[in-house]
PDB file of C-alpha atoms in Angstrom:
ATOM      1  CA  MET A   1      98.123 199.037 -88.143  1.00 98.00           C
ATOM      2  CA  LEU A   2      96.649 199.005 -91.619  1.00 98.00           C
ATOM      3  CA  ALA A   3      95.175 195.493 -91.104  1.00 98.00           C
ATOM      4  CA  GLN A   4      93.652 196.612 -87.842  1.00 98.00           C
ATOM      5  CA  ILE A   5      91.984 199.680 -89.494  1.00 98.00           C
ATOM      6  CA  GLU A   6      90.967 197.851 -92.672  1.00 97.00           C
ATOM      7  CA  THR A   7      89.471 194.705 -91.142  1.00 96.00           C
ATOM      8  CA  GLY A   8      89.198 195.330 -87.334  1.00 97.00           C
ATOM      9  CA  ALA A   9      85.694 194.732 -85.894  1.00 97.00           C
ATOM     10  CA  GLY A  10      85.378 197.953 -83.938  1.00 97.00           C
ATOM     11  CA  PHE A  11      85.232 201.732 -84.186  1.00 98.00           C
ATOM     12  CA  ILE A  12      87.559 204.802 -83.983  1.00 98.00           C
ATOM     13  CA  ALA A  13      87.331 207.012 -80.940  1.00 98.00           C
ATOM     14  CA  ALA A  14      87.587 210.767 -81.634  1.00 96.00           C
ATOM     15  CA  LEU A  15      89.557 212.342 -78.779  1.00 95.00           C
ATOM     16  CA  ASP A  16      90.686 215.416 -80.709  1.00 90.00           C
ATOM     17  CA  GLN A  17      88.867 218.459 -79.303  1.00 75.00           C
ATOM     18  CA  SER A  18      91.228 221.349 -79.696  1.00 70.00           C
ATOM     19  CA  GLY A  19      91.454 224.948 -78.424  1.00 61.00           C
ATOM     20  CA  GLY A  20      88.010 226.205 -79.313  1.00 71.00           C
ATOM     21  CA  SER A  21      86.096 223.105 -78.313  1.00 79.00           C
ATOM     22  CA  THR A  22      88.040 222.229 -75.185  1.00 85.00           C
ATOM     23  CA  PRO A  23      85.999 224.340 -72.713  1.00 89.00           C
ATOM     24  CA  LYS A  24      82.796 222.726 -74.048  1.00 87.00           C
ATOM     25  CA  ALA A  25      84.356 219.222 -73.681  1.00 88.00           C
ATOM     26  CA  LEU A  26      85.464 219.923 -70.101  1.00 92.00           C
ATOM     27  CA  LYS A  27      82.062 221.324 -69.166  1.00 91.00           C
ATOM     28  CA  GLY A  28      80.517 218.075 -70.425  1.00 90.00           C
ATOM     29  CA  TYR A  29      83.017 216.273 -68.206  1.00 94.00           C
ATOM     30  CA  GLY A  30      81.877 218.291 -65.216  1.00 94.00           C
ATOM     31  CA  VAL A  31      84.702 220.757 -65.139  1.00 95.00           C
ATOM     32  CA  GLU A  32      83.549 224.457 -65.141  1.00 92.00           C
ATOM     33  CA  GLU A  33      85.609 227.287 -66.631  1.00 89.00           C
ATOM     34  CA  ASP A  34      86.607 228.635 -63.229  1.00 93.00           C
ATOM     35  CA  ALA A  35      88.658 225.477 -62.727  1.00 94.00           C
ATOM     36  CA  TRP A  36      91.538 226.937 -64.793  1.00 95.00           C
ATOM     37  CA  GLY A  37      93.256 230.249 -65.143  1.00 94.00           C
ATOM     38  CA  SER A  38      95.272 229.717 -68.339  1.00 93.00           C
ATOM     39  CA  ASP A  39      95.337 227.710 -71.516  1.00 90.00           C
ATOM     40  CA  GLU A  40      98.043 225.560 -70.118  1.00 92.00           C
ATOM     41  CA  GLU A  41      95.891 224.669 -67.103  1.00 94.00           C
ATOM     42  CA  MET A  42      92.908 224.020 -69.406  1.00 92.00           C
ATOM     43  CA  PHE A  43      94.935 221.706 -71.629  1.00 90.00           C
ATOM     44  CA  ALA A  44      96.281 219.897 -68.576  1.00 93.00           C
ATOM     45  CA  LEU A  45      92.743 219.192 -67.471  1.00 93.00           C
ATOM     46  CA  ILE A  46      91.627 217.825 -70.840  1.00 92.00           C
ATOM     47  CA  HIS A  47      94.838 215.754 -71.073  1.00 93.00           C
ATOM     48  CA  SER A  48      93.998 214.251 -67.630  1.00 95.00           C
ATOM     49  CA  MET A  49      90.503 213.343 -68.960  1.00 94.00           C
ATOM     50  CA  ARG A  50      91.983 211.731 -72.124  1.00 95.00           C
ATOM     51  CA  SER A  51      94.678 209.899 -70.069  1.00 96.00           C
ATOM     52  CA  ARG A  52      91.896 208.394 -67.944  1.00 97.00           C
ATOM     53  CA  ILE A  53      90.105 207.266 -71.097  1.00 97.00           C
ATOM     54  CA  VAL A  54      93.031 205.680 -72.899  1.00 97.00           C
ATOM     55  CA  THR A  55      94.302 203.870 -69.785  1.00 97.00           C
ATOM     56  CA  SER A  56      90.860 202.469 -68.863  1.00 98.00           C
ATOM     57  CA  PRO A  57      90.727 198.688 -69.028  1.00 98.00           C
ATOM     58  CA  CYS A  58      87.953 198.758 -71.598  1.00 98.00           C
ATOM     59  CA  PHE A  59      89.760 200.959 -74.079  1.00 98.00           C
ATOM     60  CA  THR A  60      91.597 198.301 -76.180  1.00 98.00           C
ATOM     61  CA  GLY A  61      91.808 197.260 -79.771  1.00 98.00           C
ATOM     62  CA  GLU A  62      89.206 194.534 -79.219  1.00 98.00           C
ATOM     63  CA  LYS A  63      86.439 197.170 -79.765  1.00 98.00           C
ATOM     64  CA  VAL A  64      88.269 200.463 -80.236  1.00 98.00           C
ATOM     65  CA  ILE A  65      90.469 199.949 -83.318  1.00 98.00           C
ATOM     66  CA  GLY A  66      91.690 203.492 -83.563  1.00 98.00           C
ATOM     67  CA  ALA A  67      91.814 206.855 -81.744  1.00 98.00           C
ATOM     68  CA  ILE A  68      92.106 210.445 -83.183  1.00 98.00           C
ATOM     69  CA  LEU A  69      94.362 212.663 -81.047  1.00 97.00           C
ATOM     70  CA  PHE A  70      94.867 216.346 -80.614  1.00 93.00           C
ATOM     71  CA  GLU A  71      98.409 217.440 -81.176  1.00 94.00           C
ATOM     72  CA  ARG A  72      99.114 218.066 -77.519  1.00 92.00           C
ATOM     73  CA  THR A  73      97.757 214.624 -76.662  1.00 94.00           C
ATOM     74  CA  MET A  74     100.062 213.060 -79.223  1.00 97.00           C
ATOM     75  CA  ASP A  75     102.948 214.888 -77.606  1.00 96.00           C
ATOM     76  CA  GLY A  76     101.938 213.909 -74.086  1.00 96.00           C
ATOM     77  CA  GLU A  77     102.132 210.770 -71.903  1.00 97.00           C
ATOM     78  CA  ALA A  78      99.591 208.479 -70.305  1.00 96.00           C
ATOM     79  CA  GLY A  79     100.381 205.576 -68.003  1.00 94.00           C
ATOM     80  CA  GLY A  80     104.017 206.761 -68.035  1.00 96.00           C
ATOM     81  CA  LYS A  81     104.395 206.201 -71.890  1.00 97.00           C
ATOM     82  CA  PRO A  82     104.016 208.399 -74.968  1.00 98.00           C
ATOM     83  CA  VAL A  83     100.320 208.317 -75.858  1.00 98.00           C
ATOM     84  CA  PRO A  84     100.768 206.876 -79.384  1.00 98.00           C
ATOM     85  CA  ALA A  85     102.957 204.083 -78.079  1.00 98.00           C
ATOM     86  CA  LEU A  86     100.524 203.266 -75.235  1.00 98.00           C
ATOM     87  CA  LEU A  87      97.641 203.145 -77.688  1.00 98.00           C
ATOM     88  CA  TRP A  88      99.347 200.739 -80.057  1.00 98.00           C
ATOM     89  CA  GLU A  89     100.415 198.484 -77.164  1.00 98.00           C
ATOM     90  CA  ARG A  90      96.652 198.152 -76.526  1.00 98.00           C
ATOM     91  CA  GLY A  91      95.881 197.453 -80.200  1.00 98.00           C
ATOM     92  CA  VAL A  92      94.477 200.989 -80.790  1.00 98.00           C
ATOM     93  CA  VAL A  93      95.797 202.679 -83.891  1.00 98.00           C
ATOM     94  CA  PRO A  94      96.750 206.361 -83.405  1.00 98.00           C
ATOM     95  CA  PHE A  95      95.678 209.188 -85.687  1.00 98.00           C
ATOM     96  CA  LEU A  96      96.312 212.898 -85.446  1.00 98.00           C
ATOM     97  CA  LYS A  97      93.996 215.862 -86.077  1.00 97.00           C
ATOM     98  CA  VAL A  98      95.986 218.211 -88.357  1.00 98.00           C
ATOM     99  CA  ASP A  99      93.507 220.889 -89.439  1.00 96.00           C
ATOM    100  CA  LYS A 100      93.634 224.377 -87.859  1.00 95.00           C
ATOM    101  CA  GLY A 101      89.895 225.001 -87.832  1.00 93.00           C
ATOM    102  CA  LEU A 102      87.402 226.398 -90.257  1.00 96.00           C
ATOM    103  CA  GLU A 103      87.146 229.521 -92.410  1.00 98.00           C
ATOM    104  CA  ASP A 104      83.951 231.569 -92.196  1.00 98.00           C
ATOM    105  CA  GLU A 105      81.075 230.212 -94.273  1.00 98.00           C
ATOM    106  CA  ALA A 106      81.130 231.067 -98.004  1.00 98.00           C
ATOM    107  CA  ASP A 107      79.185 229.453-100.873  1.00 98.00           C
ATOM    108  CA  GLY A 108      77.343 227.230 -98.360  1.00 98.00           C
ATOM    109  CA  VAL A 109      80.502 225.661 -96.886  1.00 98.00           C
ATOM    110  CA  GLN A 110      83.310 226.205 -94.438  1.00 98.00           C
ATOM    111  CA  MET A 111      86.638 225.378 -95.937  1.00 98.00           C
ATOM    112  CA  MET A 112      89.710 224.490 -93.843  1.00 98.00           C
ATOM    113  CA  LYS A 113      91.983 227.295 -92.821  1.00 98.00           C
ATOM    114  CA  PRO A 114      95.536 227.053 -94.251  1.00 97.00           C
ATOM    115  CA  ILE A 115      97.534 224.373 -92.312  1.00 97.00           C
ATOM    116  CA  SER A 116     100.887 226.122 -91.508  1.00 96.00           C
ATOM    117  CA  GLY A 117     103.772 223.882 -90.722  1.00 97.00           C
ATOM    118  CA  LEU A 118     102.020 220.730 -91.953  1.00 98.00           C
ATOM    119  CA  GLY A 119     105.129 219.036 -93.299  1.00 98.00           C
ATOM    120  CA  GLU A 120     106.974 219.380 -89.978  1.00 98.00           C
ATOM    121  CA  LEU A 121     103.889 218.127 -88.032  1.00 98.00           C
ATOM    122  CA  LEU A 122     103.491 215.138 -90.322  1.00 98.00           C
ATOM    123  CA  ALA A 123     107.197 214.184 -89.930  1.00 98.00           C
ATOM    124  CA  ARG A 124     106.911 214.453 -86.159  1.00 98.00           C
ATOM    125  CA  ALA A 125     103.713 212.349 -86.129  1.00 98.00           C
ATOM    126  CA  LYS A 126     105.341 209.651 -88.267  1.00 98.00           C
ATOM    127  CA  ALA A 127     108.311 209.536 -85.939  1.00 98.00           C
ATOM    128  CA  LYS A 128     106.010 209.030 -82.919  1.00 97.00           C
ATOM    129  CA  GLY A 129     104.292 206.028 -84.483  1.00 98.00           C
ATOM    130  CA  VAL A 130     101.179 207.763 -85.723  1.00 98.00           C
ATOM    131  CA  PHE A 131      99.382 205.861 -88.579  1.00 98.00           C
ATOM    132  CA  GLY A 132      97.203 208.544 -90.035  1.00 98.00           C
ATOM    133  CA  THR A 133      95.618 212.010 -89.816  1.00 98.00           C
ATOM    134  CA  LYS A 134      92.190 213.671 -89.755  1.00 98.00           C
ATOM    135  CA  MET A 135      91.039 216.981 -91.122  1.00 98.00           C
ATOM    136  CA  ARG A 136      87.498 218.482 -91.086  1.00 97.00           C
ATOM    137  CA  SER A 137      85.494 220.799 -93.316  1.00 98.00           C
ATOM    138  CA  VAL A 138      81.748 221.521 -92.997  1.00 98.00           C
ATOM    139  CA  ILE A 139      78.956 221.617 -95.660  1.00 98.00           C
ATOM    140  CA  ASN A 140      75.884 223.662 -94.673  1.00 98.00           C
ATOM    141  CA  SER A 141      73.876 223.777 -97.846  1.00 98.00           C
ATOM    142  CA  ALA A 142      73.680 222.063-101.229  1.00 98.00           C
ATOM    143  CA  SER A 143      76.001 224.234-103.229  1.00 98.00           C
ATOM    144  CA  GLN A 144      77.558 222.295-106.082  1.00 98.00           C
ATOM    145  CA  SER A 145      80.566 224.650-106.384  1.00 98.00           C
ATOM    146  CA  GLY A 146      80.993 224.881-102.676  1.00 98.00           C
ATOM    147  CA  ILE A 147      81.035 221.140-102.009  1.00 98.00           C
ATOM    148  CA  ALA A 148      83.318 220.564-105.080  1.00 98.00           C
ATOM    149  CA  ALA A 149      85.765 223.095-103.609  1.00 98.00           C
ATOM    150  CA  ILE A 150      85.718 221.367-100.224  1.00 98.00           C
ATOM    151  CA  VAL A 151      86.459 217.981-101.830  1.00 98.00           C
ATOM    152  CA  LYS A 152      89.237 219.449-103.991  1.00 98.00           C
ATOM    153  CA  GLN A 153      90.901 221.059-100.933  1.00 98.00           C
ATOM    154  CA  GLN A 154      90.588 217.866 -98.846  1.00 98.00           C
ATOM    155  CA  PHE A 155      92.117 215.705-101.510  1.00 98.00           C
ATOM    156  CA  GLU A 156      94.971 218.207-102.230  1.00 98.00           C
ATOM    157  CA  VAL A 157      95.987 218.174 -98.551  1.00 98.00           C
ATOM    158  CA  ALA A 158      95.518 214.351 -98.477  1.00 98.00           C
ATOM    159  CA  GLY A 159      98.106 214.115-101.164  1.00 98.00           C
ATOM    160  CA  GLU A 160     100.774 215.861 -99.020  1.00 98.00           C
ATOM    161  CA  ILE A 161      99.849 213.539 -96.099  1.00 98.00           C
ATOM    162  CA  LEU A 162     100.172 210.478 -98.296  1.00 98.00           C
ATOM    163  CA  ASP A 163     103.581 211.757 -99.425  1.00 98.00           C
ATOM    164  CA  HIS A 164     104.740 211.553 -95.780  1.00 97.00           C
ATOM    165  CA  GLY A 165     103.590 207.946 -95.427  1.00 97.00           C
ATOM    166  CA  LEU A 166     100.492 208.620 -93.385  1.00 98.00           C
ATOM    167  CA  VAL A 167      96.868 207.676 -94.195  1.00 98.00           C
ATOM    168  CA  PRO A 168      94.570 210.727 -94.278  1.00 98.00           C
ATOM    169  CA  ILE A 169      91.002 210.679 -92.945  1.00 98.00           C
ATOM    170  CA  ILE A 170      89.068 213.104 -95.148  1.00 98.00           C
ATOM    171  CA  GLU A 171      86.169 214.598 -93.224  1.00 98.00           C
ATOM    172  CA  PRO A 172      83.719 216.789 -95.222  1.00 98.00           C
ATOM    173  CA  GLU A 173      80.999 216.956 -92.588  1.00 98.00           C
ATOM    174  CA  VAL A 174      77.446 217.586 -93.738  1.00 98.00           C
ATOM    175  CA  ASN A 175      75.513 219.606 -91.156  1.00 97.00           C
ATOM    176  CA  ILE A 176      72.691 217.271 -90.113  1.00 96.00           C
ATOM    177  CA  LYS A 177      70.494 220.316 -89.445  1.00 96.00           C
ATOM    178  CA  SER A 178      70.835 221.512 -93.022  1.00 97.00           C
ATOM    179  CA  GLU A 179      67.541 222.066 -94.790  1.00 97.00           C
ATOM    180  CA  THR A 180      69.208 220.527 -97.855  1.00 98.00           C
ATOM    181  CA  ARG A 181      70.908 217.684 -96.093  1.00 98.00           C
ATOM    182  CA  SER A 182      69.843 214.965 -98.564  1.00 98.00           C
ATOM    183  CA  GLN A 183      70.953 217.016-101.586  1.00 98.00           C
ATOM    184  CA  CYS A 184      74.232 217.784 -99.837  1.00 98.00           C
ATOM    185  CA  ASP A 185      74.846 214.030 -99.467  1.00 98.00           C
ATOM    186  CA  ASP A 186      74.117 213.374-103.084  1.00 98.00           C
ATOM    187  CA  ILE A 187      76.571 216.142-104.296  1.00 98.00           C
ATOM    188  CA  LEU A 188      79.214 215.004-101.854  1.00 98.00           C
ATOM    189  CA  LEU A 189      78.914 211.421-102.966  1.00 98.00           C
ATOM    190  CA  ALA A 190      79.363 212.391-106.620  1.00 98.00           C
ATOM    191  CA  GLU A 191      82.301 214.708-106.026  1.00 98.00           C
ATOM    192  CA  THR A 192      84.061 212.226-103.679  1.00 98.00           C
ATOM    193  CA  LYS A 193      83.702 209.405-106.202  1.00 98.00           C
ATOM    194  CA  LYS A 194      85.295 211.583-108.905  1.00 98.00           C
ATOM    195  CA  ALA A 195      88.204 212.448-106.605  1.00 98.00           C
ATOM    196  CA  LEU A 196      88.710 208.822-105.553  1.00 98.00           C
ATOM    197  CA  ASP A 197      88.656 207.626-109.160  1.00 98.00           C
ATOM    198  CA  ALA A 198      91.329 210.195-109.994  1.00 98.00           C
ATOM    199  CA  LEU A 199      93.789 208.989-107.294  1.00 98.00           C
ATOM    200  CA  PRO A 200      96.911 207.322-108.683  1.00 96.00           C
ATOM    201  CA  GLU A 201      96.930 203.541-108.240  1.00 95.00           C
ATOM    202  CA  GLY A 202      98.048 202.517-104.808  1.00 95.00           C
ATOM    203  CA  ARG A 203      97.101 205.794-103.125  1.00 98.00           C
ATOM    204  CA  ARG A 204      94.397 205.076-100.513  1.00 98.00           C
ATOM    205  CA  VAL A 205      92.488 207.319 -98.092  1.00 98.00           C
ATOM    206  CA  MET A 206      89.808 207.041 -95.366  1.00 98.00           C
ATOM    207  CA  LEU A 207      86.584 208.899 -95.306  1.00 98.00           C
ATOM    208  CA  LYS A 208      84.742 210.325 -92.238  1.00 98.00           C
ATOM    209  CA  LEU A 209      81.192 211.244 -93.221  1.00 98.00           C
ATOM    210  CA  SER A 210      77.981 212.411 -91.641  1.00 98.00           C
ATOM    211  CA  LEU A 211      75.446 209.690 -91.349  1.00 97.00           C
ATOM    212  CA  PRO A 212      73.400 210.093 -94.641  1.00 98.00           C
ATOM    213  CA  ALA A 213      69.775 211.063 -94.738  1.00 97.00           C
ATOM    214  CA  ASN A 214      69.165 208.008 -96.912  1.00 98.00           C
ATOM    215  CA  ALA A 215      70.625 204.916 -95.307  1.00 97.00           C
ATOM    216  CA  GLY A 216      73.030 202.934 -97.549  1.00 98.00           C
ATOM    217  CA  LEU A 217      73.779 205.966 -99.784  1.00 98.00           C
ATOM    218  CA  PHE A 218      77.609 205.596 -99.369  1.00 98.00           C
ATOM    219  CA  ALA A 219      77.767 201.849-100.136  1.00 98.00           C
ATOM    220  CA  ASP A 220      79.914 202.552-103.260  1.00 98.00           C
ATOM    221  CA  LEU A 221      82.399 204.490-101.243  1.00 98.00           C
ATOM    222  CA  VAL A 222      82.718 201.625 -98.772  1.00 98.00           C
ATOM    223  CA  LYS A 223      83.584 199.292-101.708  1.00 98.00           C
ATOM    224  CA  HIS A 224      85.877 201.692-103.558  1.00 98.00           C
ATOM    225  CA  PRO A 225      89.428 200.291-103.926  1.00 98.00           C
ATOM    226  CA  ALA A 226      91.023 203.619-102.984  1.00 98.00           C
ATOM    227  CA  VAL A 227      89.190 203.653 -99.608  1.00 98.00           C
ATOM    228  CA  VAL A 228      90.741 201.950 -96.552  1.00 98.00           C
ATOM    229  CA  ARG A 229      87.603 202.461 -94.384  1.00 98.00           C
ATOM    230  CA  VAL A 230      84.549 204.714 -94.144  1.00 98.00           C
ATOM    231  CA  VAL A 231      83.776 205.984 -90.673  1.00 98.00           C
ATOM    232  CA  ALA A 232      80.908 208.126 -89.443  1.00 98.00           C
ATOM    233  CA  LEU A 233      80.745 211.071 -87.077  1.00 97.00           C
ATOM    234  CA  SER A 234      77.877 211.459 -84.646  1.00 94.00           C
ATOM    235  CA  GLY A 235      77.307 215.050 -85.799  1.00 92.00           C
ATOM    236  CA  GLY A 236      75.070 216.170 -82.912  1.00 89.00           C
ATOM    237  CA  PHE A 237      72.969 212.960 -82.720  1.00 94.00           C
ATOM    238  CA  SER A 238      72.562 211.482 -79.246  1.00 94.00           C
ATOM    239  CA  ARG A 239      74.452 208.213 -78.827  1.00 96.00           C
ATOM    240  CA  ALA A 240      71.270 206.187 -79.137  1.00 97.00           C
ATOM    241  CA  ASP A 241      70.177 207.917 -82.293  1.00 97.00           C
ATOM    242  CA  ALA A 242      73.683 207.888 -83.797  1.00 97.00           C
ATOM    243  CA  CYS A 243      73.974 204.154 -83.184  1.00 98.00           C
ATOM    244  CA  THR A 244      70.505 203.560 -84.691  1.00 97.00           C
ATOM    245  CA  GLU A 245      71.414 205.450 -87.815  1.00 97.00           C
ATOM    246  CA  LEU A 246      74.903 203.888 -88.075  1.00 98.00           C
ATOM    247  CA  ALA A 247      73.495 200.306 -87.860  1.00 97.00           C
ATOM    248  CA  LYS A 248      71.508 201.048 -91.020  1.00 97.00           C
ATOM    249  CA  ASN A 249      74.665 201.666 -93.051  1.00 98.00           C
ATOM    250  CA  SER A 250      76.468 198.440 -93.731  1.00 96.00           C
ATOM    251  CA  GLY A 251      80.222 198.592 -93.813  1.00 97.00           C
ATOM    252  CA  ILE A 252      80.513 201.993 -92.109  1.00 98.00           C
ATOM    253  CA  ILE A 253      81.919 202.157 -88.557  1.00 98.00           C
ATOM    254  CA  ALA A 254      81.674 204.912 -85.935  1.00 98.00           C
ATOM    255  CA  SER A 255      84.186 207.615 -85.214  1.00 98.00           C
ATOM    256  CA  PHE A 256      82.257 209.337 -82.406  1.00 96.00           C
ATOM    257  CA  SER A 257      83.331 212.002 -80.023  1.00 92.00           C
ATOM    258  CA  ARG A 258      80.479 213.501 -77.972  1.00 89.00           C
ATOM    259  CA  ALA A 259      78.397 210.404 -78.436  1.00 93.00           C
ATOM    260  CA  LEU A 260      81.245 208.377 -76.854  1.00 94.00           C
ATOM    261  CA  LEU A 261      82.189 210.700 -74.066  1.00 92.00           C
ATOM    262  CA  ASN A 262      78.939 212.397 -72.981  1.00 90.00           C
ATOM    263  CA  ASP A 263      78.241 210.419 -69.864  1.00 95.00           C
ATOM    264  CA  LEU A 264      81.754 210.633 -68.423  1.00 96.00           C
ATOM    265  CA  LYS A 265      82.322 212.894 -65.375  1.00 97.00           C
ATOM    266  CA  HIS A 266      85.520 213.729 -63.572  1.00 94.00           C
ATOM    267  CA  GLN A 267      83.742 213.255 -60.213  1.00 96.00           C
ATOM    268  CA  MET A 268      83.209 209.529 -60.965  1.00 97.00           C
ATOM    269  CA  SER A 269      85.192 206.899 -59.026  1.00 98.00           C
ATOM    270  CA  ASP A 270      87.490 204.832 -61.317  1.00 96.00           C
ATOM    271  CA  ASP A 271      85.036 201.949 -61.227  1.00 98.00           C
ATOM    272  CA  GLU A 272      82.098 204.230 -62.166  1.00 98.00           C
ATOM    273  CA  PHE A 273      84.130 205.834 -64.945  1.00 98.00           C
ATOM    274  CA  ASP A 274      85.290 202.494 -66.366  1.00 98.00           C
ATOM    275  CA  ALA A 275      81.705 201.070 -66.223  1.00 98.00           C
ATOM    276  CA  SER A 276      80.295 204.201 -67.966  1.00 98.00           C
ATOM    277  CA  LEU A 277      82.917 204.236 -70.644  1.00 98.00           C
ATOM    278  CA  GLY A 278      82.667 200.488 -71.110  1.00 98.00           C
ATOM    279  CA  GLY A 279      78.938 200.742 -71.669  1.00 98.00           C
ATOM    280  CA  ALA A 280      79.343 203.467 -74.274  1.00 98.00           C
ATOM    281  CA  ILE A 281      82.027 201.468 -76.109  1.00 98.00           C
ATOM    282  CA  ASP A 282      79.850 198.341 -76.085  1.00 98.00           C
ATOM    283  CA  GLU A 283      76.927 200.234 -77.578  1.00 98.00           C
ATOM    284  CA  ILE A 284      78.955 201.962 -80.321  1.00 98.00           C
ATOM    285  CA  HIS A 285      80.810 198.773 -81.106  1.00 98.00           C
ATOM    286  CA  LYS A 286      77.557 196.869 -81.560  1.00 98.00           C
ATOM    287  CA  ALA A 287      76.290 199.459 -84.040  1.00 98.00           C
ATOM    288  CA  SER A 288      79.608 199.504 -85.862  1.00 98.00           C
ATOM    289  CA  ILE A 289      79.553 195.735 -86.598  1.00 96.00           C
ATOM    290  CA  ALA A 290      75.765 195.556 -87.226  1.00 91.00           C
TER     291      ALA A 290
END
């Protein structure tokens, strides 16, 4: 799994929409809110969508080297098999979203909420064959102290994840609509470098970053010995724009969600669905290896 993530010529699919973002994801898939009457029914619908994605003939490790899962997806089945096992059979490395959402904005940033029961969740994920985790914070303005606090929190939790034998994806997302986006990128780069340099030898993490305002800014992070891989989120860009920006940043691969799934609709026939998903995968793959 490490070899696939470190050297695979592809990208990581983000299939980890959770409670708050699930209705929006379903609406994008053509399923309106009157289609379910409870959270269980809602999660069953989103699981059906994800099952359709991960069992599609085009969803293999040839171009999709990893997939980030919501906890319920990790615990579920697709194609009659546990989802992590099915993914790895196809050469796709499974990751798990572990954060519990964001705190309200303070000091220009949104920190992660406390992650209760993290140790138990990590042990369960490891037992199911999951390789790594993902956790997200958000940076809205160029606050030195706020961004430093985000990086500190991310790396502290990453330490616990590493202790459980999993590889953490650290995701301090810079809001691409921020009026101080470029300055946010610069501060984040400096703080992240410091945190990486302070890691004990042999401890390695992944980074999931917003595409920088200045292409190539994160080149030093791509080359850092403590970094397994740097991946980029689409962050509200259209797929075409996200792919254009990604291709400008050598060594960074995609980890897109909306930009991957936007054109998929539950009303599609299987052939239409597979063709649409395959087209998106091809486009994102091409940008990732550019």
